[in-house]
PDB file of C-alpha atoms in Angstrom:
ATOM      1  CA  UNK V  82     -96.654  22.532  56.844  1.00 82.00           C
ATOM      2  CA  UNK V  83     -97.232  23.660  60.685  1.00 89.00           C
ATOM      3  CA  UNK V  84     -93.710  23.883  62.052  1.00 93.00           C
ATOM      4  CA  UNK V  85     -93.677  24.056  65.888  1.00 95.00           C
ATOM      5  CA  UNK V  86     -90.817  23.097  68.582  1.00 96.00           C
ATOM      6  CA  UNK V  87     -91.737  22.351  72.217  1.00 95.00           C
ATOM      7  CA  UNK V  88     -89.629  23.241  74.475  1.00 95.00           C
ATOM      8  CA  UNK V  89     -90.536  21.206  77.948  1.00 93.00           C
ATOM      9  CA  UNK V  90     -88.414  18.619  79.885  1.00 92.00           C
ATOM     10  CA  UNK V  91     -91.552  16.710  80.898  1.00 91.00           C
ATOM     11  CA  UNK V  92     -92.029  14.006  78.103  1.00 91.00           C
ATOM     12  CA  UNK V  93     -95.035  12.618  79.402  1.00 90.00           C
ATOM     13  CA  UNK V  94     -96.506  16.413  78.481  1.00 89.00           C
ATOM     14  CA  UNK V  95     -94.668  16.653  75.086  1.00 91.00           C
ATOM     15  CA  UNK V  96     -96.203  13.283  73.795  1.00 90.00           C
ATOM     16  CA  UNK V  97     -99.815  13.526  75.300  1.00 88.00           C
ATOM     17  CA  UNK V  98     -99.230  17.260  73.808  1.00 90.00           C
ATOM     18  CA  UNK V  99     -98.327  15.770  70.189  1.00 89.00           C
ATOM     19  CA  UNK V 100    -100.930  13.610  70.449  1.00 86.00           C
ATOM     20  CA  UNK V 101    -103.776  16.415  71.058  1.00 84.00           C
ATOM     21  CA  UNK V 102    -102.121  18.765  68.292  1.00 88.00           C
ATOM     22  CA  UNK V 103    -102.316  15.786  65.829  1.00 85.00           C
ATOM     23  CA  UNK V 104    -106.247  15.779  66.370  1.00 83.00           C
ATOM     24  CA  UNK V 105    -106.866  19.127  64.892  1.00 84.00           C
ATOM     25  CA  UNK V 106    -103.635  20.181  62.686  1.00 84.00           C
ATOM     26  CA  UNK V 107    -103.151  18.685  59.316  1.00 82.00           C
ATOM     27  CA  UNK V 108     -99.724  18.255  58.102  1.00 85.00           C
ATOM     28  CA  UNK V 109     -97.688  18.931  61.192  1.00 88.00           C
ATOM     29  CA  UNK V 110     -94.151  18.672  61.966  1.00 91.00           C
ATOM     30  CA  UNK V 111     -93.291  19.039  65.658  1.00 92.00           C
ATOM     31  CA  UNK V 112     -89.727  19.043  67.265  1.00 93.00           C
ATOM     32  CA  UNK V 113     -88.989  18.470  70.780  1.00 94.00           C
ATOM     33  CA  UNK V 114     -86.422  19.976  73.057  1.00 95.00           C
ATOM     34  CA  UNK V 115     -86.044  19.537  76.733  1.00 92.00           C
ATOM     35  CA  UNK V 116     -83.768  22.310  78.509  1.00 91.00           C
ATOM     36  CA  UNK V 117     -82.572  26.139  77.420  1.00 90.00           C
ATOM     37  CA  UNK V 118     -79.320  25.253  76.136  1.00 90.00           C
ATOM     38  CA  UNK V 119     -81.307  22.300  73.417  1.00 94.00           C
ATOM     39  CA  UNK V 120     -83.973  24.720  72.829  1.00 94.00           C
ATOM     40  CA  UNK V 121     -80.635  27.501  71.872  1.00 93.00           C
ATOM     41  CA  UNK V 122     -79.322  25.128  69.855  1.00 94.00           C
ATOM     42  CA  UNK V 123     -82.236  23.930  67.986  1.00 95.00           C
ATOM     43  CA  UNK V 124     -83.390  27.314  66.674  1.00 95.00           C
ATOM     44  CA  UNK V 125     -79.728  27.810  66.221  1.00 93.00           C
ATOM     45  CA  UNK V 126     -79.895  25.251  63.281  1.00 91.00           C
ATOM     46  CA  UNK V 127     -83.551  25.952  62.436  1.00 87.00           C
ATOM     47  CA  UNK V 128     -85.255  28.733  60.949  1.00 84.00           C
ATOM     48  CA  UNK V 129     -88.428  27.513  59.939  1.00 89.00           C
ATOM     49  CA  UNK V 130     -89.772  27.130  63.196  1.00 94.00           C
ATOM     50  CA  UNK V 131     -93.122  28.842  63.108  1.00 95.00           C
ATOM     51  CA  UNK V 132     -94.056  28.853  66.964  1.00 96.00           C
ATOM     52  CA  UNK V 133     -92.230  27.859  69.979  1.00 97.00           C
ATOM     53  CA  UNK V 134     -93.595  26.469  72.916  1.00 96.00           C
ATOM     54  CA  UNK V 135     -91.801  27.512  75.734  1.00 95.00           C
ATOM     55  CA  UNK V 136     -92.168  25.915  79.620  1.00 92.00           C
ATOM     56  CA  UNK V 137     -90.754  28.596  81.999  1.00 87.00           C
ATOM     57  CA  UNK V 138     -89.491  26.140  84.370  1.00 84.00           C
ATOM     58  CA  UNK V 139     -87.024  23.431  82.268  1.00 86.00           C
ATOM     59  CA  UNK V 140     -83.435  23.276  82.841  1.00 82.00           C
ATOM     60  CA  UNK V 141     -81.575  26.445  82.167  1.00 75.00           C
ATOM     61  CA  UNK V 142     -84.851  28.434  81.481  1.00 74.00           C
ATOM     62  CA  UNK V 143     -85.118  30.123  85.084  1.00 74.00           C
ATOM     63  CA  UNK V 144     -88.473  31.512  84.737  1.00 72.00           C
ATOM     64  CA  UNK V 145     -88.335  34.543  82.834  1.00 84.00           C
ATOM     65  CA  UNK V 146     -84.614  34.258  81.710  1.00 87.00           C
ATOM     66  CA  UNK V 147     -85.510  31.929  79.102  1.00 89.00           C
ATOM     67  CA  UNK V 148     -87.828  33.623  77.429  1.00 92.00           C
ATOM     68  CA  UNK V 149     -86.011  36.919  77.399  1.00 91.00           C
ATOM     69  CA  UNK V 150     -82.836  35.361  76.139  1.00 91.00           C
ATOM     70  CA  UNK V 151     -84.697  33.427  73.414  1.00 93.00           C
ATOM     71  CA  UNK V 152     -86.778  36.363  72.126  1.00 92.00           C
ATOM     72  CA  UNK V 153     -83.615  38.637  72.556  1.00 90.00           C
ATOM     73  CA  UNK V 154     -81.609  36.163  70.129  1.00 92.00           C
ATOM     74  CA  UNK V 155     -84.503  35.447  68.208  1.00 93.00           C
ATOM     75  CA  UNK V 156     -86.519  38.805  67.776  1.00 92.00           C
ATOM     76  CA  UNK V 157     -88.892  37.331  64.905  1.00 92.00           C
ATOM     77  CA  UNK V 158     -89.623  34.303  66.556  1.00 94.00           C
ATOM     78  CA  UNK V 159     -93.381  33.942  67.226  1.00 95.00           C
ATOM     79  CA  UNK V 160     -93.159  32.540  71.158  1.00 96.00           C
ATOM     80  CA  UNK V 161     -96.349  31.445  73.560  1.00 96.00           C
ATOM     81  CA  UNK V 162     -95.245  30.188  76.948  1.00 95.00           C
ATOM     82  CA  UNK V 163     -96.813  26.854  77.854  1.00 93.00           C
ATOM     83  CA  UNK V 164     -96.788  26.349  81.800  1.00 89.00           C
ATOM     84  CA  UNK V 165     -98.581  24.889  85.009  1.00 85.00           C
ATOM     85  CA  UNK V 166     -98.489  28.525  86.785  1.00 80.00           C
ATOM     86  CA  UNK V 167    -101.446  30.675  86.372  1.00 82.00           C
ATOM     87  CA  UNK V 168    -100.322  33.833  88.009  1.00 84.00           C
ATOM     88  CA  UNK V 169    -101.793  37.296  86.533  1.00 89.00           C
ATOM     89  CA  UNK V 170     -98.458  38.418  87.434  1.00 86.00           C
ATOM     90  CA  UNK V 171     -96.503  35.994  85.854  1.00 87.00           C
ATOM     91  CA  UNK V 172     -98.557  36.069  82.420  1.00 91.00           C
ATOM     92  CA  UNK V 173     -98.274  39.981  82.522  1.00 91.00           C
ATOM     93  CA  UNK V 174     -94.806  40.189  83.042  1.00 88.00           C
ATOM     94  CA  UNK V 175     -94.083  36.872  79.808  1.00 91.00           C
ATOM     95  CA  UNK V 176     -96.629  39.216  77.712  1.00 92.00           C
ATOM     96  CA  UNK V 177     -94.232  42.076  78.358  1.00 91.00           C
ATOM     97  CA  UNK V 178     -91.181  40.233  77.528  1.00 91.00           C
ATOM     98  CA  UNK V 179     -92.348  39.498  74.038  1.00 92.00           C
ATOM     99  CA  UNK V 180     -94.533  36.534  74.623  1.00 95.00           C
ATOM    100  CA  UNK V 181     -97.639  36.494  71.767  1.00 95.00           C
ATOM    101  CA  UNK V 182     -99.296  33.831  74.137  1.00 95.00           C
ATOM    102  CA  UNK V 183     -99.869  31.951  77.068  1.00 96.00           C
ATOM    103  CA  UNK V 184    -101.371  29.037  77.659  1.00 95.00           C
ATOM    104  CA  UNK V 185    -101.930  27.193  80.679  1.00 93.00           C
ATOM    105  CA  UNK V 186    -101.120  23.143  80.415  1.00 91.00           C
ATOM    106  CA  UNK V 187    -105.082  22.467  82.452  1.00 90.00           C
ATOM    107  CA  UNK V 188    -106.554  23.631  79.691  1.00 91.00           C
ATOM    108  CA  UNK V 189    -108.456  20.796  77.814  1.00 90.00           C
ATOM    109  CA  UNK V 190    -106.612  20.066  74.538  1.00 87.00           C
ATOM    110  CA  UNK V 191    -109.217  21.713  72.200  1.00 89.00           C
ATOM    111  CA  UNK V 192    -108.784  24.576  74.064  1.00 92.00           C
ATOM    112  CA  UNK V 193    -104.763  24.138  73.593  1.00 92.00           C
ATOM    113  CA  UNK V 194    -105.143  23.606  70.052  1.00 91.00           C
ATOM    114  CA  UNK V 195    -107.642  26.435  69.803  1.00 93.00           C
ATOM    115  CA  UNK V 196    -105.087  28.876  71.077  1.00 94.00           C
ATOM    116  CA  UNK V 197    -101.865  27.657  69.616  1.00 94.00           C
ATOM    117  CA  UNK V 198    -104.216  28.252  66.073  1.00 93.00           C
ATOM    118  CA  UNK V 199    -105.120  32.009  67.101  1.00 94.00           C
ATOM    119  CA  UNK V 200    -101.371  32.650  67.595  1.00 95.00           C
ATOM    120  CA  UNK V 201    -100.260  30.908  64.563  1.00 93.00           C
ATOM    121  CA  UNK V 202    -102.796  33.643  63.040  1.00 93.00           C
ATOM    122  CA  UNK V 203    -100.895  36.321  64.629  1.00 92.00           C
ATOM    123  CA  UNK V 204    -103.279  37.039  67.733  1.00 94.00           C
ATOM    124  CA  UNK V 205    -102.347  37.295  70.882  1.00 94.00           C
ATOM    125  CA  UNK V 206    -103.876  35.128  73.702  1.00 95.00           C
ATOM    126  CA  UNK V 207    -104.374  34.690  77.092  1.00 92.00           C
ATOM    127  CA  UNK V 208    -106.680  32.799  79.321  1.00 89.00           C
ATOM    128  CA  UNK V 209    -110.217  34.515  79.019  1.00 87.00           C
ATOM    129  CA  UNK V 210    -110.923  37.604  81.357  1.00 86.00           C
ATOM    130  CA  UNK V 211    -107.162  37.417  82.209  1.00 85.00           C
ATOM    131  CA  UNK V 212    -106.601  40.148  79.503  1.00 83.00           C
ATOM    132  CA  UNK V 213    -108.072  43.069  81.394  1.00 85.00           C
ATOM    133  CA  UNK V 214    -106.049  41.938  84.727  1.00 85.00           C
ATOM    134  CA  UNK V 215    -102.568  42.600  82.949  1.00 83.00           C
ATOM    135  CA  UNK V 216    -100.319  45.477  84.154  1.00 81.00           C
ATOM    136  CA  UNK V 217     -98.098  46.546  81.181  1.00 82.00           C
ATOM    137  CA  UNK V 218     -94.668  45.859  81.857  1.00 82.00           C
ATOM    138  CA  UNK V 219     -92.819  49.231  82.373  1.00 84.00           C
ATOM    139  CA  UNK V 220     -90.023  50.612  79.196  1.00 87.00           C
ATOM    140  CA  UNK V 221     -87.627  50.239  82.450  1.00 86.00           C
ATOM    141  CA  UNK V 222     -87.813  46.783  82.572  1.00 86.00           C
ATOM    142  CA  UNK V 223     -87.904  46.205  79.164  1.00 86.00           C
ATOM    143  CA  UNK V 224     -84.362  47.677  79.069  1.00 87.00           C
ATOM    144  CA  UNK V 225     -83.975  45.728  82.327  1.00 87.00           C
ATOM    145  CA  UNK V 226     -84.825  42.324  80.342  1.00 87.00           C
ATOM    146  CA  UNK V 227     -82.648  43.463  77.419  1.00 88.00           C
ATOM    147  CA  UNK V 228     -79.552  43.697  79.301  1.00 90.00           C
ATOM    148  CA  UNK V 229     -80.178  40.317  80.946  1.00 89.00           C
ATOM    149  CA  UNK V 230     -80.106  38.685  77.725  1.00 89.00           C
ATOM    150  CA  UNK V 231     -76.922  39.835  77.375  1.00 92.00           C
ATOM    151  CA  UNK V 232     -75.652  37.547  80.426  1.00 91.00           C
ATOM    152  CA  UNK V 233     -74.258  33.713  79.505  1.00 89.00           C
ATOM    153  CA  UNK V 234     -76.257  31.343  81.655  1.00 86.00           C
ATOM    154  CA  UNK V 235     -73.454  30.491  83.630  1.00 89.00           C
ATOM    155  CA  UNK V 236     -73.506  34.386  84.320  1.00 92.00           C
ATOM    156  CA  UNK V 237     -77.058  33.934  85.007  1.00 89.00           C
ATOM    157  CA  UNK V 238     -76.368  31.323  87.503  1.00 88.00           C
ATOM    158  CA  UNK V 239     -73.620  33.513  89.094  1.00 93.00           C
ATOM    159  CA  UNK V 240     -75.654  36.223  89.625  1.00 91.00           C
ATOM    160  CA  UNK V 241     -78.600  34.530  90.876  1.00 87.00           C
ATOM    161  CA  UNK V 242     -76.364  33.063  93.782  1.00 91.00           C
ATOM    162  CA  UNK V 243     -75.594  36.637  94.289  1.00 92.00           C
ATOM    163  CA  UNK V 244     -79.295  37.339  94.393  1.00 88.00           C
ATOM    164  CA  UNK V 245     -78.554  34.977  97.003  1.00 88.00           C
ATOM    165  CA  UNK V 246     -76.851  36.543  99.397  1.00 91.00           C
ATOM    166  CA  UNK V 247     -73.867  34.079  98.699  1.00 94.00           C
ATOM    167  CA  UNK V 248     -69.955  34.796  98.774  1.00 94.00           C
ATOM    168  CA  UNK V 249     -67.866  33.968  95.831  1.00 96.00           C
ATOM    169  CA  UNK V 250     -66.086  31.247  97.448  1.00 96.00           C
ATOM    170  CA  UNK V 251     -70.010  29.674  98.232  1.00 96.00           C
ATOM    171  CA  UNK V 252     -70.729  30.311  94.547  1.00 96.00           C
ATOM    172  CA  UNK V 253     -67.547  28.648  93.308  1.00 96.00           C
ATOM    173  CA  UNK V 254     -68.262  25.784  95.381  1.00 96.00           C
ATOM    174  CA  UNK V 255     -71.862  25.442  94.088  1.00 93.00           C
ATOM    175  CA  UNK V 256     -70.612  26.046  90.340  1.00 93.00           C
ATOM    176  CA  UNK V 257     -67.724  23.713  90.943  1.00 95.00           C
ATOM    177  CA  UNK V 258     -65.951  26.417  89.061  1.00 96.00           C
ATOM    178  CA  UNK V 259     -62.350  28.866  90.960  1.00 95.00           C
ATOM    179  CA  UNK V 260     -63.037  31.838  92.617  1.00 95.00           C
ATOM    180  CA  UNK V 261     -60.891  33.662  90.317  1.00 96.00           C
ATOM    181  CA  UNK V 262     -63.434  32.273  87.437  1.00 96.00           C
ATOM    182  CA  UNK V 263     -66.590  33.954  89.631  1.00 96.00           C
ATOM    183  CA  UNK V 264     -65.095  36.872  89.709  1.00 96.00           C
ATOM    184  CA  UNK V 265     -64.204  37.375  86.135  1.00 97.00           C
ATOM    185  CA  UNK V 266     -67.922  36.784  85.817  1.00 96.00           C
ATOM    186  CA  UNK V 267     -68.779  39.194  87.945  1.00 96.00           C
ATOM    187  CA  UNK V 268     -67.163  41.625  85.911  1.00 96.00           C
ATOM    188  CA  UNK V 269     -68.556  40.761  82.621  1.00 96.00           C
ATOM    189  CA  UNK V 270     -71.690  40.917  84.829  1.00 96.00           C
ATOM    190  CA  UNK V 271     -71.160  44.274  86.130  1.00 96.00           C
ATOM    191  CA  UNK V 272     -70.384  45.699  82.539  1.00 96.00           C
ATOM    192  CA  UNK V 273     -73.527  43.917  80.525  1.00 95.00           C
ATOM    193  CA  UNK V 274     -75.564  44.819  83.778  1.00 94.00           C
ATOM    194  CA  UNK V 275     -74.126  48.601  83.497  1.00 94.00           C
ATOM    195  CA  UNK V 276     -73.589  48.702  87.319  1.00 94.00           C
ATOM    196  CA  UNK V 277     -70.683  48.937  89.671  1.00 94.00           C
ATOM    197  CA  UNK V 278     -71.364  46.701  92.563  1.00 94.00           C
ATOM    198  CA  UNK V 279     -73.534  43.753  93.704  1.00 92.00           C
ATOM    199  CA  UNK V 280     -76.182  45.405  95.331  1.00 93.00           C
ATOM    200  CA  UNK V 281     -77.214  47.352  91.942  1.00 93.00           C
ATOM    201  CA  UNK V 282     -77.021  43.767  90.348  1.00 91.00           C
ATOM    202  CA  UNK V 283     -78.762  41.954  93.152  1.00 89.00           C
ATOM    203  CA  UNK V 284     -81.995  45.212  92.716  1.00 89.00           C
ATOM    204  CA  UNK V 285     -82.370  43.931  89.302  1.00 87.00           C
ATOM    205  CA  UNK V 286     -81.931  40.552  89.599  1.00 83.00           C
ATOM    206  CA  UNK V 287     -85.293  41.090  92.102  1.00 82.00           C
ATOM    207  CA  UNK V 288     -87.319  43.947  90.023  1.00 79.00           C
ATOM    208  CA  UNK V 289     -87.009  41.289  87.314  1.00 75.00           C
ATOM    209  CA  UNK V 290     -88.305  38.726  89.242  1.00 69.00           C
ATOM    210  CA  UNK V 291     -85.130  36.194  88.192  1.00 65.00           C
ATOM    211  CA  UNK V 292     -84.875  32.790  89.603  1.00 57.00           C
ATOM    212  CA  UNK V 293     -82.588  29.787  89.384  1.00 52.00           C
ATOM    213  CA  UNK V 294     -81.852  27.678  86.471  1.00 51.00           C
ATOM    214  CA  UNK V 295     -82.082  24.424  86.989  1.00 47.00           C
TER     215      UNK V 295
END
């Protein structure tokens, strides 16, 4: 048995996307999840997941964080990001993070199928001739990546309203959290982030390309 979880909060998407996969896997079992912290908690309470499809943009995911949390929790877990954006830069940058795939949702559903199969195999894929237009994503931000997966995602969110340009009383207000709670944050932030103010967060937070969970 085919084991996959998708991991989209569009459910028009996930059930036209069951429906495809149906047509040309035998004996599949497909879970559904719909934000970061239900995608965390399914793998949390299943290991026999055999590929996740990940969209870059549900709740909690914030682009790239996502996928560098999930594959920093989950090292072993075969991943291929599913997603509307087509950016060379954006598929580059998910290879680099530890994505075996990535698959574009315009694709026909053959095609879909076609390349969910490959990875399942153990290939990697990408759109065609997009292959040879990828930049390899530098050891720096690999360790970059690896100490972002360190962050909670409400230390995610705190730093990306740093990224910002936002006070701590703005971000308290917008977290609906104390000041005094931001900047204990901050702190753990600072010490995961090995750096000693906020503009050496705020640089990484924008080499990395972060943005805001939703």
């Amino acid at each position: 048995m085919t084991r996959l979880l998708i991991a989209d909060d569009h459910p028009l998407f996930r059930e036209a996307l069951q429906g495809a996969l149906a047509n040309h896997f035998s004996d599949l079992h497909i879970r559904e999840t719909d934000s970061l912290d239900s995608t965390l908690a399914a793998l949390a309470n299943d290991d026999d997941i055999d590929l996740l499809l990940l969209d870059l943009h549900m709740p909690g995911a914030g682009d790239l964080y996502g996928l560098i949390r999930i594959r920093n929790d989950y090292p072993l877990l075969p991943i291929a990001v599913i997603s509307g954006a087509e950016d060379i830069q954006v598929i580059g940058r998910c290879m680099g993070f530890g994505a075996l795939g990535f698959i574009p949702k315009s694709l026909p559903s053959a095609q879909i199928a076609s390349a969910i199969a490959s990875i399942l195999d153990g290939d990697e894929w990408v759109p065609e001739g997009v292959a040879e237009q990828i930049s390899d994503v530098s050891q720096e931000d690999k360790e970059l990546a690896e100490k972002i997966a360190d962050l909670t995602p409400q230390q995610y969110r705190v730093l990306y309203y740093v990224h910002e340009g936002l006070l701590n009383k703005q971000i308290a207000y917008e977290l609906g959290i104390t000041e005094a709670t931001v900047k204990a944050h901050m702190t753990a932030i600072f010490r995961k982030l090995d750096v000693y103010n906020r503009t050496q967060a705020v640089l990484i937070a924008e080499r990395l390309q972060l943005s805001a969970l939703a």
